[in-house]
Structures are given as C-alpha cells and as structure tokens.
Amino acid sequence: MNMLYRAAILPLCALALAGLPACQTMDTLSEVGAGVAVATGVATPQQGQSIKKAGSAVGKTFESITPEQEYYIGRTVGAMVLNQYKPLDNKAANNYLNVLGQTLAQFSDRPETFGGYHFLVMETEDVNAFSAPGGLIFISRGMIRCCQNEDALAAVLAHEIGHVELQHGLQAISKSRMTSALTILATESAKSFGGQELAQLTEAFEGSITDITSTMMNNGYSRGFERQADSAAVTILQRSGYDPNGLIAMLTQMKKQLKPGGHDFAKTHPSPDSRIEDIAKLVGPATPIVSPAARQARFQAAAGKI
Amino acid sequence: MLQFKHVAAALTRRMIMAAALVAAAAVVTAAAATMSVQVKDAPVRATPSFVGKVVGALAYGDQVEIQQTQGAWSKVAGAGVSGWMHTSALSSKKIVLAAGQKQANVAASGDELALAGKGFNSDVEAQFKAGHKDIDFTWINRMEKIRISAAEMQVFLQNGGVTPKEGGAK
Ligand SMILES: [Zn+2]
C-alpha cells in the first residue's frame, strides 16, 4: 500500500522520449513535439503524425478510457482494497449480495460494463463501501450491520452502483496522468508495446490507481459526486421496485454507528444528516419500510452469516 | 519574426486539421447505423426493458445494425442475433480486435476506431503484479466469476415481492 501511495511522480509528458525538456500545454506540445521528434529522427514521419493526433485525443480526458481499460483499472483498484480489507469467505453471503446487487445494476443507467458488476463482503466492523471502476463493489460487515432490511441494503449497493455508473473513480485520475497515458497510447498504438512503452504505461497505470484509491479510501469524493450517487441510487431503487426510503433508513442507522474521526464513511462521506436532507427532497417525507415476510426472511438469513 | 512564422504555420495546420475533422464527422454521422459491442458480453432482449426476456447475447467487438432506438435502448441485428440492447453496451467506434498498422493510425485520433487490448491491458496488469508481489488478485478473479443469470434475477424479484416499475415484460 505505502509503496503505491508514495508512487511514481510521472514524467509529465511521455514525450520526454522525444527529448523535450519540459511540459507545455498539450496543444502546443503535440505540434512542437511531433516536429522535434521527426526532425531529430526519434520518430518516423508517420509516428510524428500520430503524436499530433494525440493532442486531439487528450482533450477528452477520462472519457477516452475505453470500458476495457476501465476494467483493468478496476481490477487493480479492487486488489488494492482487498490488500487493506480481508474478504469474507462465505459463499452464501457473497452470493446473496451478488443476486441483489447484479439485479439492481440492471436497473441503472449503465447496466452493462466491460466485465459486469460483482460484489464482495469485507470482513471488518468499519462502516465502509468501495466501488472500483467498471463495477467491482466491496461492502463491509459494519456497513451491512447498518441495514435492518433488504431495502436498506439495496440502497447501499445502489449508491455504489451510482459511483460506477457515473465513473467517479476514473474522474479522480489527475489530468496530467491521463495526458501522459493517452499520449503513449496515441504514439504507439500500432505496435504491441515494447519494454520502454510498457514501463511508461505501467507507471501511468500505477499513478492512476493511486489517484483513485487515495480519493476513494482517504479523501473522499466531492460533496457533489456523493449527491449524484445518492440520486442515482434513488432512481435505481424506484425502477427496481425497492423502497427508496431504504437509503434514509440506512443513513439513520449509520449515524448511530459512525464514530467521529473514524477511518471510514465518517471520513469519506458527507454526514448522514446532510445526505438525508438531500435525499428527502427527492423521495418526499420518510415513510416506514414495509418488507414482505419472504424478503425479510432471506435478508436475515444472509445477514446472519455476515 | 521566426516565432510569428511558426505560429502562422501552426494555425494553417490547425485549420486544415479542423476541416479534416469536419469531413470525418460527416462520415461518422452517415454511418451511425452500425455500432460495436464494447463489453465482454451483453444480453439481447425481446423488449426494450430491464426485465425483457433475454433472447441471446453478443460479444466484444461484434458489429450490429441499429434498426430503431427507444430511450436508452437500441434494436439491433448482427452476428446472428436480433433484439434490444442497452446502449451502455454499444460504442459508435468500430472496435478492432486485431489491429493492422493502417487502422492504428486512424485510431490515434480516438474518433472512429478503438483498438481492443491496447493501453491498460493484461500486459500492464502483469507488469504491475511483477512490481507489487504483495497485491493479491485471487479474490478479484473469484468475484468476477459470480454471475447471476437473468432467470435467477427474475425469481429473486418475484420471491421477494419486488415489482419493477417498468412493466411486466418478461
Ligand atoms: Zn459514496
């Protein structure tokens, strides 16, 4: 973990390989860089052409990341989460979480990601939940303890699906990092990557993972992103047929369990009260959750294993 | 003076590039009826709905003709399957699974083509793993294997008395 957090300050521009001393704005960089590279014989005219094209590609930032690349970023972000939190090795519990979660994801505005949505319980009393880009979602035992019924648990999962749908993780990657990565891609996309390009790309990859995990696990997303994720959660719950009051019920319970100064949702999310206030604007005054007996029974059976 | 010349040349180049982009955009619009599947695999449904019956599946890179759209759903036909697909599974870029040199040059602009397996890929993941032996992917691989079928989801909703808002299409 530490090793990554100290991570690699990247050469701001991958074009260092073309002998450029310092970074400039991408627009001029692509023009000048291509010229220099061709003139100095570092790049063929054809490569110079694709360096120029890199300039137009980088303007698009995180949207230029394909679902396939998002998938690879998400796998490593997920592995980093599990380096810090132990997974709960219980098949029945994880299966229940996946049936519920994957069903909910079908009702989101982004039901299809490259590798699909997958869920796992983390064996910790911390009140925490993380979603890696592409749909790997981790929920702590402590968080599940904040849920008294399936509708509340559905709300937790739907909030995390919201972060995936809106690509909040990818947006935590710094612009300069994205620029480096996209430049390497644009200049070298024809060939399979050789040693140097692969090393540079891996550096950009590591940096991207650090940007995402430090935002997700330490600093938290912006208030605006959290509000968006709650709003996406309400939409998912309403479409699927769960009671969106589940979100308010869960937050009310969470309020009792969060310890001030804790390294969990107390640190990375707005206070439950302020979230409840915003959600109430979307769903109207809180009403009690009525769970059919069969729904409550299966929830309790699964939660009992967690 | 020298600098001015350089700027002027850059401006001219930029204008030519802008004209080229406009031309390229026009072509893309005309060909918008064809899209590519941008996820590993995705269900094709009988109706444009989250609960629509699954009639088949399409895989990464498959190309489909868009026959009709309705909200976030597209009626597609291709690779021997036809039905409704959610647009989150589709890209207007042509996805090339095995790239040749010529295609790669076009793909660099990021507008018309996307090359599968480029960029952050399994090679980069392997390189990362080599540098971070303490990071374990066992559970990531394990959780990816948990896949719930559309039929299981239907049963789960019904047994729990959960009634989706958007219609009873099954
Ligand atoms: Zn959140």
GROMACS .gro file of C-alpha atoms and ligand atoms in nm:
model
  477
    1MET     CA    1   0.000   0.000   0.000
    2ASN     CA    2   0.257   0.251   0.115
    3MET     CA    3   0.473   0.183  -0.178
    4LEU     CA    4   0.193   0.284  -0.410
    5TYR     CA    5   0.095   0.588  -0.216
    6ARG     CA    6   0.447   0.716  -0.241
    7ALA     CA    7   0.413   0.637  -0.606
    8ALA     CA    8   0.590   0.746  -0.902
    9ILE     CA    9   0.585   1.108  -0.991
   10LEU     CA   10   0.540   1.063  -1.360
   11PRO     CA   11   0.730   1.245  -1.622
   12LEU     CA   12   0.451   1.488  -1.703
   13CYS     CA   13   0.489   1.419  -2.065
   14ALA     CA   14   0.565   1.093  -2.223
   15LEU     CA   15   0.727   1.295  -2.494
   16ALA     CA   16   1.034   1.312  -2.277
   17LEU     CA   17   1.139   1.030  -2.506
   18ALA     CA   18   1.141   1.281  -2.788
   19GLY     CA   19   1.392   1.491  -2.598
   20LEU     CA   20   1.157   1.770  -2.489
   21PRO     CA   21   1.281   1.945  -2.176
   22ALA     CA   22   0.954   2.046  -2.014
   23CYS     CA   23   0.581   2.012  -2.048
   24GLN     CA   24   0.371   2.266  -2.225
   25THR     CA   25   0.003   2.275  -2.290
   26MET     CA   26  -0.097   1.966  -2.479
   27ASP     CA   27  -0.200   2.163  -2.782
   28THR     CA   28   0.141   2.315  -2.846
   29LEU     CA   29   0.311   2.005  -2.717
   30SER     CA   30   0.165   1.786  -2.986
   31GLU     CA   31   0.264   2.030  -3.259
   32VAL     CA   32   0.612   2.103  -3.135
   33GLY     CA   33   0.674   1.754  -3.004
   34ALA     CA   34   0.585   1.592  -3.332
   35GLY     CA   35   0.810   1.831  -3.518
   36VAL     CA   36   1.105   1.783  -3.287
   37ALA     CA   37   1.066   1.408  -3.280
   38VAL     CA   38   1.061   1.384  -3.658
   39ALA     CA   39   1.340   1.639  -3.704
   40THR     CA   40   1.569   1.465  -3.459
   41GLY     CA   41   1.495   1.131  -3.612
   42VAL     CA   42   1.345   0.992  -3.291
   43ALA     CA   43   1.015   0.934  -3.463
   44THR     CA   44   0.931   0.848  -3.820
   45PRO     CA   45   0.708   1.099  -4.004
   46GLN     CA   46   0.427   0.851  -3.957
   47GLN     CA   47   0.479   0.837  -3.582
   48GLY     CA   48   0.500   1.215  -3.579
   49GLN     CA   49   0.158   1.220  -3.737
   50SER     CA   50   0.014   1.010  -3.458
   51ILE     CA   51   0.183   1.221  -3.191
   52LYS     CA   52  -0.008   1.517  -3.338
   53LYS     CA   53  -0.327   1.319  -3.322
   54ALA     CA   54  -0.257   1.253  -2.956
   55GLY     CA   55  -0.319   1.622  -2.896
   56SER     CA   56  -0.680   1.594  -3.005
   57ALA     CA   57  -0.726   1.272  -2.808
   58VAL     CA   58  -0.615   1.411  -2.473
   59GLY     CA   59  -0.870   1.690  -2.469
   60LYS     CA   60  -1.127   1.426  -2.384
   61THR     CA   61  -0.968   1.315  -2.056
   62PHE     CA   62  -1.135   1.028  -1.873
   63GLU     CA   63  -1.394   0.974  -2.145
   64SER     CA   64  -1.114   0.845  -2.367
   65ILE     CA   65  -1.070   0.544  -2.141
   66THR     CA   66  -1.244   0.251  -2.306
   67PRO     CA   67  -1.461   0.015  -2.099
   68GLU     CA   68  -1.190  -0.247  -2.146
   69GLN     CA   69  -0.923  -0.022  -1.995
   70GLU     CA   70  -1.162   0.084  -1.720
   71TYR     CA   71  -1.199  -0.288  -1.642
   72TYR     CA   72  -0.824  -0.332  -1.593
   73ILE     CA   73  -0.802  -0.020  -1.377
   74GLY     CA   74  -1.091  -0.153  -1.167
   75ARG     CA   75  -0.933  -0.494  -1.112
   76THR     CA   76  -0.621  -0.341  -0.962
   77VAL     CA   77  -0.816  -0.084  -0.758
   78GLY     CA   78  -1.016  -0.379  -0.622
   79ALA     CA   79  -0.698  -0.572  -0.540
   80MET     CA   80  -0.573  -0.264  -0.351
   81VAL     CA   81  -0.896  -0.251  -0.149
   82LEU     CA   82  -0.853  -0.617  -0.060
   83ASN     CA   83  -0.493  -0.554   0.039
   84GLN     CA   84  -0.635  -0.339   0.317
   85TYR     CA   85  -0.956  -0.528   0.396
   86LYS     CA   86  -0.991  -0.903   0.421
   87PRO     CA   87  -1.271  -1.056   0.212
   88LEU     CA   88  -1.539  -1.255   0.393
   89ASP     CA   89  -1.502  -1.613   0.277
   90ASN     CA   90  -1.868  -1.711   0.290
   91LYS     CA   91  -2.025  -1.835  -0.029
   92ALA     CA   92  -2.390  -1.794   0.074
   93ALA     CA   93  -2.341  -1.438   0.198
   94ASN     CA   94  -2.149  -1.327  -0.111
   95ASN     CA   95  -2.396  -1.499  -0.338
   96TYR     CA   96  -2.690  -1.317  -0.179
   97LEU     CA   97  -2.505  -0.986  -0.217
   98ASN     CA   98  -2.446  -1.061  -0.586
   99VAL     CA   99  -2.802  -1.164  -0.662
  100LEU     CA  100  -2.927  -0.842  -0.504
  101GLY     CA  101  -2.650  -0.621  -0.646
  102GLN     CA  102  -2.640  -0.755  -1.001
  103THR     CA  103  -3.019  -0.733  -1.018
  104LEU     CA  104  -3.010  -0.369  -0.906
  105ALA     CA  105  -2.737  -0.286  -1.157
  106GLN     CA  106  -2.971  -0.394  -1.436
  107PHE     CA  107  -3.195  -0.101  -1.344
  108SER     CA  108  -2.919   0.160  -1.351
  109ASP     CA  109  -2.846   0.392  -1.640
  110ARG     CA  110  -2.539   0.179  -1.707
  111PRO     CA  111  -2.637  -0.186  -1.676
  112GLU     CA  112  -2.352  -0.304  -1.898
  113THR     CA  113  -1.986  -0.256  -1.813
  114PHE     CA  114  -1.697  -0.446  -1.968
  115GLY     CA  115  -1.672  -0.715  -1.701
  116GLY     CA  116  -2.007  -0.662  -1.529
  117TYR     CA  117  -2.094  -0.582  -1.166
  118HIS     CA  118  -1.963  -0.807  -0.889
  119PHE     CA  119  -1.993  -0.773  -0.511
  120LEU     CA  120  -1.795  -0.893  -0.210
  121VAL     CA  121  -1.828  -0.860   0.168
  122MET     CA  122  -1.525  -0.720   0.357
  123GLU     CA  123  -1.469  -0.870   0.697
  124THR     CA  124  -1.438  -0.554   0.905
  125GLU     CA  125  -1.651  -0.367   1.157
  126ASP     CA  126  -1.561  -0.038   0.986
  127VAL     CA  127  -1.860   0.122   0.815
  128ASN     CA  128  -1.728   0.123   0.461
  129ALA     CA  129  -1.808   0.053   0.098
  130PHE     CA  130  -1.598   0.097  -0.214
  131SER     CA  131  -1.667   0.073  -0.582
  132ALA     CA  132  -1.383   0.018  -0.825
  133PRO     CA  133  -1.423   0.145  -1.183
  134GLY     CA  134  -1.614  -0.097  -1.402
  135GLY     CA  135  -1.824  -0.246  -1.123
  136LEU     CA  136  -1.626  -0.435  -0.856
  137ILE     CA  137  -1.805  -0.336  -0.535
  138PHE     CA  138  -1.697  -0.405  -0.176
  139ILE     CA  139  -1.924  -0.370   0.128
  140SER     CA  140  -1.804  -0.404   0.487
  141ARG     CA  141  -1.969  -0.611   0.757
  142GLY     CA  142  -2.003  -0.288   0.957
  143MET     CA  143  -2.196  -0.131   0.671
  144ILE     CA  144  -2.428  -0.429   0.639
  145ARG     CA  145  -2.493  -0.400   1.015
  146CYS     CA  146  -2.639  -0.056   0.940
  147CYS     CA  147  -2.912  -0.226   0.735
  148GLN     CA  148  -3.222  -0.365   0.901
  149ASN     CA  149  -3.387  -0.491   0.584
  150GLU     CA  150  -3.321  -0.574   0.220
  151ASP     CA  151  -3.441  -0.233   0.103
  152ALA     CA  152  -3.173  -0.063   0.315
  153LEU     CA  153  -2.902  -0.298   0.185
  154ALA     CA  154  -3.028  -0.241  -0.169
  155ALA     CA  155  -2.982   0.132  -0.105
  156VAL     CA  156  -2.617   0.083  -0.002
  157LEU     CA  157  -2.546  -0.121  -0.316
  158ALA     CA  158  -2.736   0.121  -0.538
  159HIS     CA  159  -2.526   0.414  -0.408
  160GLU     CA  160  -2.207   0.227  -0.503
  161ILE     CA  161  -2.352   0.130  -0.843
  162GLY     CA  162  -2.416   0.504  -0.884
  163HIS     CA  163  -2.045   0.581  -0.838
  164VAL     CA  164  -1.962   0.320  -1.106
  165GLU     CA  165  -2.231   0.439  -1.346
  166LEU     CA  166  -2.110   0.800  -1.319
  167GLN     CA  167  -1.742   0.698  -1.342
  168HIS     CA  168  -1.645   0.893  -1.032
  169GLY     CA  169  -1.336   0.676  -0.980
  170LEU     CA  170  -1.196   0.750  -1.325
  171GLN     CA  171  -1.254   1.119  -1.269
  172ALA     CA  172  -1.019   1.107  -0.971
  173ILE     CA  173  -0.727   1.039  -1.207
  174SER     CA  174  -0.524   1.357  -1.243
  175LYS     CA  175  -0.534   1.532  -1.577
  176SER     CA  176  -0.158   1.523  -1.625
  177ARG     CA  177  -0.157   1.149  -1.562
  178MET     CA  178  -0.433   1.099  -1.817
  179THR     CA  179  -0.243   1.313  -2.065
  180SER     CA  180   0.072   1.101  -2.030
  181ALA     CA  181  -0.117   0.777  -2.069
  182LEU     CA  182  -0.314   0.891  -2.371
  183THR     CA  183  -0.004   1.030  -2.536
  184ILE     CA  184   0.179   0.699  -2.504
  185LEU     CA  185  -0.125   0.524  -2.643
  186ALA     CA  186  -0.163   0.757  -2.936
  187THR     CA  187   0.200   0.740  -3.036
  188GLU     CA  188   0.238   0.369  -3.002
  189SER     CA  189  -0.099   0.222  -3.076
  190ALA     CA  190   0.015   0.047  -3.392
  191LYS     CA  191   0.258  -0.194  -3.233
  192SER     CA  192   0.234  -0.411  -2.933
  193PHE     CA  193   0.415  -0.231  -2.657
  194GLY     CA  194   0.786  -0.276  -2.625
  195GLY     CA  195   0.980  -0.257  -2.299
  196GLN     CA  196   1.004   0.120  -2.267
  197GLU     CA  197   0.645   0.197  -2.362
  198LEU     CA  198   0.516  -0.079  -2.138
  199ALA     CA  199   0.717   0.059  -1.847
  200GLN     CA  200   0.583   0.410  -1.907
  201LEU     CA  201   0.231   0.285  -1.944
  202THR     CA  202   0.262   0.084  -1.624
  203GLU     CA  203   0.385   0.395  -1.444
  204ALA     CA  204   0.080   0.587  -1.566
  205PHE     CA  205  -0.135   0.292  -1.461
  206GLU     CA  206   0.014   0.282  -1.110
  207GLY     CA  207  -0.033   0.655  -1.075
  208SER     CA  208  -0.396   0.626  -1.186
  209ILE     CA  209  -0.457   0.353  -0.927
  210THR     CA  210  -0.305   0.575  -0.655
  211ASP     CA  211  -0.518   0.871  -0.760
  212ILE     CA  212  -0.832   0.659  -0.739
  213THR     CA  213  -0.759   0.469  -0.416
  214SER     CA  214  -0.641   0.776  -0.226
  215THR     CA  215  -0.957   0.964  -0.326
  216MET     CA  216  -1.188   0.671  -0.261
  217MET     CA  217  -1.032   0.544   0.061
  218ASN     CA  218  -0.879   0.855   0.222
  219ASN     CA  219  -1.002   1.188   0.095
  220GLY     CA  220  -1.350   1.103  -0.030
  221TYR     CA  221  -1.524   1.229  -0.343
  222SER     CA  222  -1.671   1.576  -0.361
  223ARG     CA  223  -1.999   1.655  -0.197
  224GLY     CA  224  -2.145   1.691  -0.548
  225PHE     CA  225  -2.038   1.340  -0.651
  226GLU     CA  226  -2.193   1.193  -0.335
  227ARG     CA  227  -2.517   1.375  -0.404
  228GLN     CA  228  -2.514   1.238  -0.760
  229ALA     CA  229  -2.454   0.883  -0.633
  230ASP     CA  230  -2.744   0.916  -0.388
  231SER     CA  231  -2.966   1.048  -0.663
  232ALA     CA  232  -2.866   0.759  -0.894
  233ALA     CA  233  -2.943   0.522  -0.604
  234VAL     CA  234  -3.293   0.663  -0.566
  235THR     CA  235  -3.354   0.611  -0.939
  236ILE     CA  236  -3.230   0.251  -0.926
  237LEU     CA  237  -3.442   0.173  -0.619
  238GLN     CA  238  -3.754   0.326  -0.770
  239ARG     CA  239  -3.714   0.146  -1.104
  240SER     CA  240  -3.644  -0.190  -0.946
  241GLY     CA  241  -3.932  -0.172  -0.701
  242TYR     CA  242  -3.741  -0.124  -0.373
  243ASP     CA  243  -3.839   0.149  -0.132
  244PRO     CA  244  -3.603   0.448  -0.171
  245ASN     CA  245  -3.671   0.517   0.197
  246GLY     CA  246  -3.424   0.233   0.246
  247LEU     CA  247  -3.148   0.488   0.186
  248ILE     CA  248  -3.279   0.715   0.461
  249ALA     CA  249  -3.331   0.422   0.698
  250MET     CA  250  -2.975   0.303   0.639
  251LEU     CA  251  -2.829   0.650   0.693
  252THR     CA  252  -3.028   0.695   1.013
  253GLN     CA  253  -2.880   0.371   1.142
  254MET     CA  254  -2.532   0.461   1.016
  255LYS     CA  255  -2.545   0.785   1.212
  256LYS     CA  256  -2.562   0.581   1.532
  257GLN     CA  257  -2.269   0.360   1.435
  258LEU     CA  258  -2.019   0.606   1.290
  259LYS     CA  259  -1.751   0.714   1.533
  260PRO     CA  260  -1.623   1.068   1.492
  261GLY     CA  261  -1.272   1.062   1.344
  262GLY     CA  262  -1.316   0.705   1.218
  263HIS     CA  263  -1.130   0.598   0.905
  264ASP     CA  264  -1.449   0.505   0.727
  265PHE     CA  265  -1.762   0.677   0.597
  266ALA     CA  266  -1.714   0.934   0.875
  267LYS     CA  267  -1.410   1.047   0.682
  268THR     CA  268  -1.501   0.998   0.317
  269HIS     CA  269  -1.870   1.090   0.301
  270PRO     CA  270  -2.087   1.388   0.394
  271SER     CA  271  -2.265   1.347   0.728
  272PRO     CA  272  -2.568   1.116   0.725
  273ASP     CA  273  -2.788   1.409   0.831
  274SER     CA  274  -2.694   1.623   0.535
  275ARG     CA  275  -2.738   1.330   0.297
  276ILE     CA  276  -3.080   1.251   0.446
  277GLU     CA  277  -3.182   1.611   0.397
  278ASP     CA  278  -3.091   1.599   0.027
  279ILE     CA  279  -3.249   1.258  -0.032
  280ALA     CA  280  -3.573   1.366   0.136
  281LYS     CA  281  -3.601   1.633  -0.135
  282LEU     CA  282  -3.609   1.352  -0.392
  283VAL     CA  283  -3.831   1.095  -0.222
  284GLY     CA  284  -4.057   1.310  -0.004
  285PRO     CA  285  -4.118   1.270   0.369
  286ALA     CA  286  -3.985   0.945   0.517
  287THR     CA  287  -4.230   0.658   0.549
  288PRO     CA  288  -4.169   0.327   0.726
  289ILE     CA  289  -4.042   0.039   0.514
  290VAL     CA  290  -4.283  -0.248   0.473
  291SER     CA  291  -4.096  -0.565   0.381
  292PRO     CA  292  -4.290  -0.878   0.281
  293ALA     CA  293  -4.211  -1.172   0.511
  294ALA     CA  294  -4.019  -1.370   0.245
  295ARG     CA  295  -3.798  -1.072   0.164
  296GLN     CA  296  -3.721  -1.008   0.532
  297ALA     CA  297  -3.654  -1.378   0.597
  298ARG     CA  298  -3.395  -1.410   0.321
  299PHE     CA  299  -3.229  -1.085   0.427
  300GLN     CA  300  -3.198  -1.202   0.786
  301ALA     CA  301  -3.068  -1.543   0.680
  302ALA     CA  302  -2.792  -1.380   0.472
  303ALA     CA  303  -2.710  -1.103   0.719
  304GLY     CA  304  -2.682  -1.366   0.990
  305LYS     CA  305  -2.388  -1.516   0.802
  306ILE     CA  306  -2.217  -1.179   0.780
  307MET     CA  307   0.953   3.701  -3.656
  308LEU     CA  308   1.062   3.346  -3.654
  309GLN     CA  309   0.811   3.286  -3.384
  310PHE     CA  310   0.537   3.452  -3.582
  311LYS     CA  311   0.612   3.232  -3.879
  312HIS     CA  312   0.587   2.928  -3.660
  313VAL     CA  313   0.254   3.037  -3.517
  314ALA     CA  314   0.117   3.113  -3.862
  315ALA     CA  315   0.224   2.771  -3.986
  316ALA     CA  316   0.068   2.607  -3.682
  317LEU     CA  317  -0.254   2.799  -3.740
  318THR     CA  318  -0.270   2.690  -4.101
  319ARG     CA  319  -0.210   2.330  -3.999
  320ARG     CA  320  -0.479   2.362  -3.740
  321MET     CA  321  -0.726   2.495  -3.996
  322ILE     CA  322  -0.652   2.206  -4.228
  323MET     CA  323  -0.694   1.965  -3.940
  324ALA     CA  324  -1.023   2.128  -3.842
  325ALA     CA  325  -1.152   2.091  -4.197
  326ALA     CA  326  -1.046   1.727  -4.196
  327LEU     CA  327  -1.226   1.671  -3.868
  328VAL     CA  328  -1.548   1.821  -4.003
  329ALA     CA  329  -1.526   1.589  -4.301
  330ALA     CA  330  -1.460   1.291  -4.075
  331ALA     CA  331  -1.755   1.381  -3.852
  332ALA     CA  332  -1.988   1.384  -4.152
  333VAL     CA  333  -1.882   1.033  -4.246
  334VAL     CA  334  -1.937   0.909  -3.890
  335THR     CA  335  -2.289   1.053  -3.884
  336ALA     CA  336  -2.378   0.884  -4.210
  337ALA     CA  337  -2.251   0.551  -4.080
  338ALA     CA  338  -2.405   0.583  -3.734
  339ALA     CA  339  -2.640   0.294  -3.800
  340THR     CA  340  -2.358   0.049  -3.728
  341MET     CA  341  -2.227   0.011  -3.373
  342SER     CA  342  -1.991  -0.224  -3.190
  343VAL     CA  343  -2.036  -0.415  -2.866
  344GLN     CA  344  -1.790  -0.256  -2.619
  345VAL     CA  345  -1.826  -0.501  -2.328
  346LYS     CA  346  -1.713  -0.864  -2.287
  347ASP     CA  347  -2.066  -0.985  -2.350
  348ALA     CA  348  -2.412  -0.838  -2.322
  349PRO     CA  349  -2.767  -0.971  -2.331
  350VAL     CA  350  -3.005  -0.909  -2.620
  351ARG     CA  351  -3.367  -0.883  -2.509
  352ALA     CA  352  -3.707  -0.935  -2.669
  353THR     CA  353  -3.834  -0.599  -2.545
  354PRO     CA  354  -3.665  -0.264  -2.465
  355SER     CA  355  -3.677  -0.318  -2.091
  356PHE     CA  356  -3.456  -0.422  -1.799
  357VAL     CA  357  -3.690  -0.710  -1.741
  358GLY     CA  358  -3.727  -0.804  -2.108
  359LYS     CA  359  -3.672  -1.172  -2.186
  360VAL     CA  360  -3.314  -1.247  -2.289
  361VAL     CA  361  -3.311  -1.393  -2.641
  362GLY     CA  362  -2.936  -1.405  -2.698
  363ALA     CA  363  -2.603  -1.244  -2.632
  364LEU     CA  364  -2.339  -1.055  -2.828
  365ALA     CA  365  -1.966  -1.039  -2.760
  366TYR     CA  366  -1.691  -0.776  -2.756
  367GLY     CA  367  -1.627  -0.634  -3.099
  368ASP     CA  368  -1.945  -0.774  -3.257
  369GLN     CA  369  -2.092  -0.527  -3.502
  370VAL     CA  370  -2.462  -0.459  -3.515
  371GLU     CA  371  -2.700  -0.258  -3.728
  372ILE     CA  372  -2.917  -0.021  -3.530
  373GLN     CA  373  -3.272  -0.055  -3.658
  374GLN     CA  374  -3.455   0.156  -3.406
  375THR     CA  375  -3.394   0.334  -3.076
  376GLN     CA  376  -3.621   0.387  -2.780
  377GLY     CA  377  -3.480   0.584  -2.487
  378ALA     CA  378  -3.162   0.411  -2.376
  379TRP     CA  379  -3.242   0.101  -2.581
  380SER     CA  380  -3.145   0.011  -2.936
  381LYS     CA  381  -3.299  -0.255  -3.156
  382VAL     CA  382  -3.001  -0.431  -3.303
  383ALA     CA  383  -2.928  -0.704  -3.554
  384GLY     CA  384  -2.595  -0.869  -3.608
  385ALA     CA  385  -2.389  -1.183  -3.553
  386GLY     CA  386  -2.700  -1.392  -3.597
  387VAL     CA  387  -2.897  -1.228  -3.316
  388SER     CA  388  -3.160  -0.959  -3.316
  389GLY     CA  389  -3.339  -0.781  -3.034
  390TRP     CA  390  -3.297  -0.495  -2.790
  391MET     CA  391  -2.972  -0.393  -2.631
  392HIS     CA  392  -2.898  -0.127  -2.372
  393THR     CA  393  -2.685   0.150  -2.525
  394SER     CA  394  -2.429   0.122  -2.243
  395ALA     CA  395  -2.312  -0.196  -2.418
  396LEU     CA  396  -2.257  -0.019  -2.750
  397SER     CA  397  -1.997   0.213  -2.899
  398SER     CA  398  -2.018   0.416  -3.218
  399LYS     CA  399  -1.649   0.341  -3.270
  400LYS     CA  400  -1.560   0.037  -3.468
  401ILE     CA  401  -1.378  -0.196  -3.231
  402VAL     CA  402  -1.088  -0.372  -3.395
  403LEU     CA  403  -0.976  -0.687  -3.221
  404ALA     CA  404  -0.657  -0.747  -3.419
  405ALA     CA  405  -0.513  -0.424  -3.544
  406GLY     CA  406  -0.307  -0.357  -3.851
  407GLN     CA  407  -0.079  -0.059  -3.897
  408LYS     CA  408  -0.320   0.139  -4.112
  409GLN     CA  409  -0.607   0.114  -3.867
  410ALA     CA  410  -0.380   0.207  -3.579
  411ASN     CA  411  -0.300   0.541  -3.737
  412VAL     CA  412  -0.667   0.627  -3.760
  413ALA     CA  413  -0.731   0.505  -3.408
  414ALA     CA  414  -0.479   0.750  -3.268
  415SER     CA  415  -0.731   1.029  -3.313
  416GLY     CA  416  -0.969   0.832  -3.095
  417ASP     CA  417  -1.268   0.930  -3.302
  418GLU     CA  418  -1.353   0.645  -3.534
  419LEU     CA  419  -1.174   0.332  -3.422
  420ALA     CA  420  -1.091   0.175  -3.091
  421LEU     CA  421  -0.830  -0.094  -3.068
  422ALA     CA  422  -0.914  -0.379  -2.836
  423GLY     CA  423  -0.644  -0.488  -2.596
  424LYS     CA  424  -0.444  -0.166  -2.619
  425GLY     CA  425  -0.345   0.066  -2.338
  426PHE     CA  426  -0.418  -0.052  -1.986
  427ASN     CA  427  -0.440  -0.423  -2.061
  428SER     CA  428  -0.336  -0.761  -1.929
  429ASP     CA  429   0.031  -0.686  -2.012
  430VAL     CA  430   0.019  -0.375  -1.796
  431GLU     CA  431  -0.156  -0.570  -1.519
  432ALA     CA  432   0.117  -0.837  -1.536
  433GLN     CA  433   0.384  -0.567  -1.518
  434PHE     CA  434   0.209  -0.414  -1.218
  435LYS     CA  435   0.187  -0.751  -1.044
  436ALA     CA  436   0.559  -0.810  -1.102
  437GLY     CA  437   0.634  -0.485  -0.920
  438HIS     CA  438   0.383  -0.543  -0.640
  439LYS     CA  439   0.402  -0.904  -0.533
  440ASP     CA  440   0.208  -0.824  -0.213
  441ILE     CA  441  -0.107  -0.733  -0.407
  442ASP     CA  442  -0.320  -1.045  -0.444
  443PHE     CA  443  -0.573  -1.082  -0.727
  444THR     CA  444  -0.714  -1.420  -0.616
  445TRP     CA  445  -1.039  -1.277  -0.481
  446ILE     CA  446  -1.077  -1.036  -0.771
  447ASN     CA  447  -1.074  -1.334  -1.009
  448ARG     CA  448  -1.306  -1.523  -0.778
  449MET     CA  449  -1.564  -1.245  -0.751
  450GLU     CA  450  -1.564  -1.193  -1.128
  451LYS     CA  451  -1.684  -1.549  -1.166
  452ILE     CA  452  -2.001  -1.483  -0.968
  453ARG     CA  453  -2.253  -1.422  -1.243
  454ILE     CA  454  -2.624  -1.418  -1.179
  455SER     CA  455  -2.845  -1.514  -1.474
  456ALA     CA  456  -3.146  -1.313  -1.588
  457ALA     CA  457  -3.367  -1.603  -1.485
  458GLU     CA  458  -3.224  -1.605  -1.131
  459MET     CA  459  -3.285  -1.232  -1.107
  460GLN     CA  460  -3.649  -1.276  -1.210
  461VAL     CA  461  -3.704  -1.543  -0.947
  462PHE     CA  462  -3.530  -1.330  -0.683
  463LEU     CA  463  -3.755  -1.029  -0.757
  464GLN     CA  464  -4.070  -1.241  -0.760
  465ASN     CA  465  -3.991  -1.434  -0.443
  466GLY     CA  466  -3.915  -1.113  -0.258
  467GLY     CA  467  -4.232  -0.945  -0.380
  468VAL     CA  468  -4.029  -0.679  -0.557
  469THR     CA  469  -4.219  -0.535  -0.852
  470PRO     CA  470  -4.015  -0.334  -1.104
  471LYS     CA  471  -4.172  -0.008  -1.213
  472GLU     CA  472  -4.124  -0.054  -1.578
  473GLY     CA  473  -4.376  -0.303  -1.685
  474GLY     CA  474  -4.426  -0.673  -1.675
  475ALA     CA  475  -4.243  -0.764  -1.994
  476LYS     CA  476  -4.087  -1.097  -1.915
  477ZN      ZN  477  -2.031   0.747  -0.195
   0.00000   0.00000   0.00000
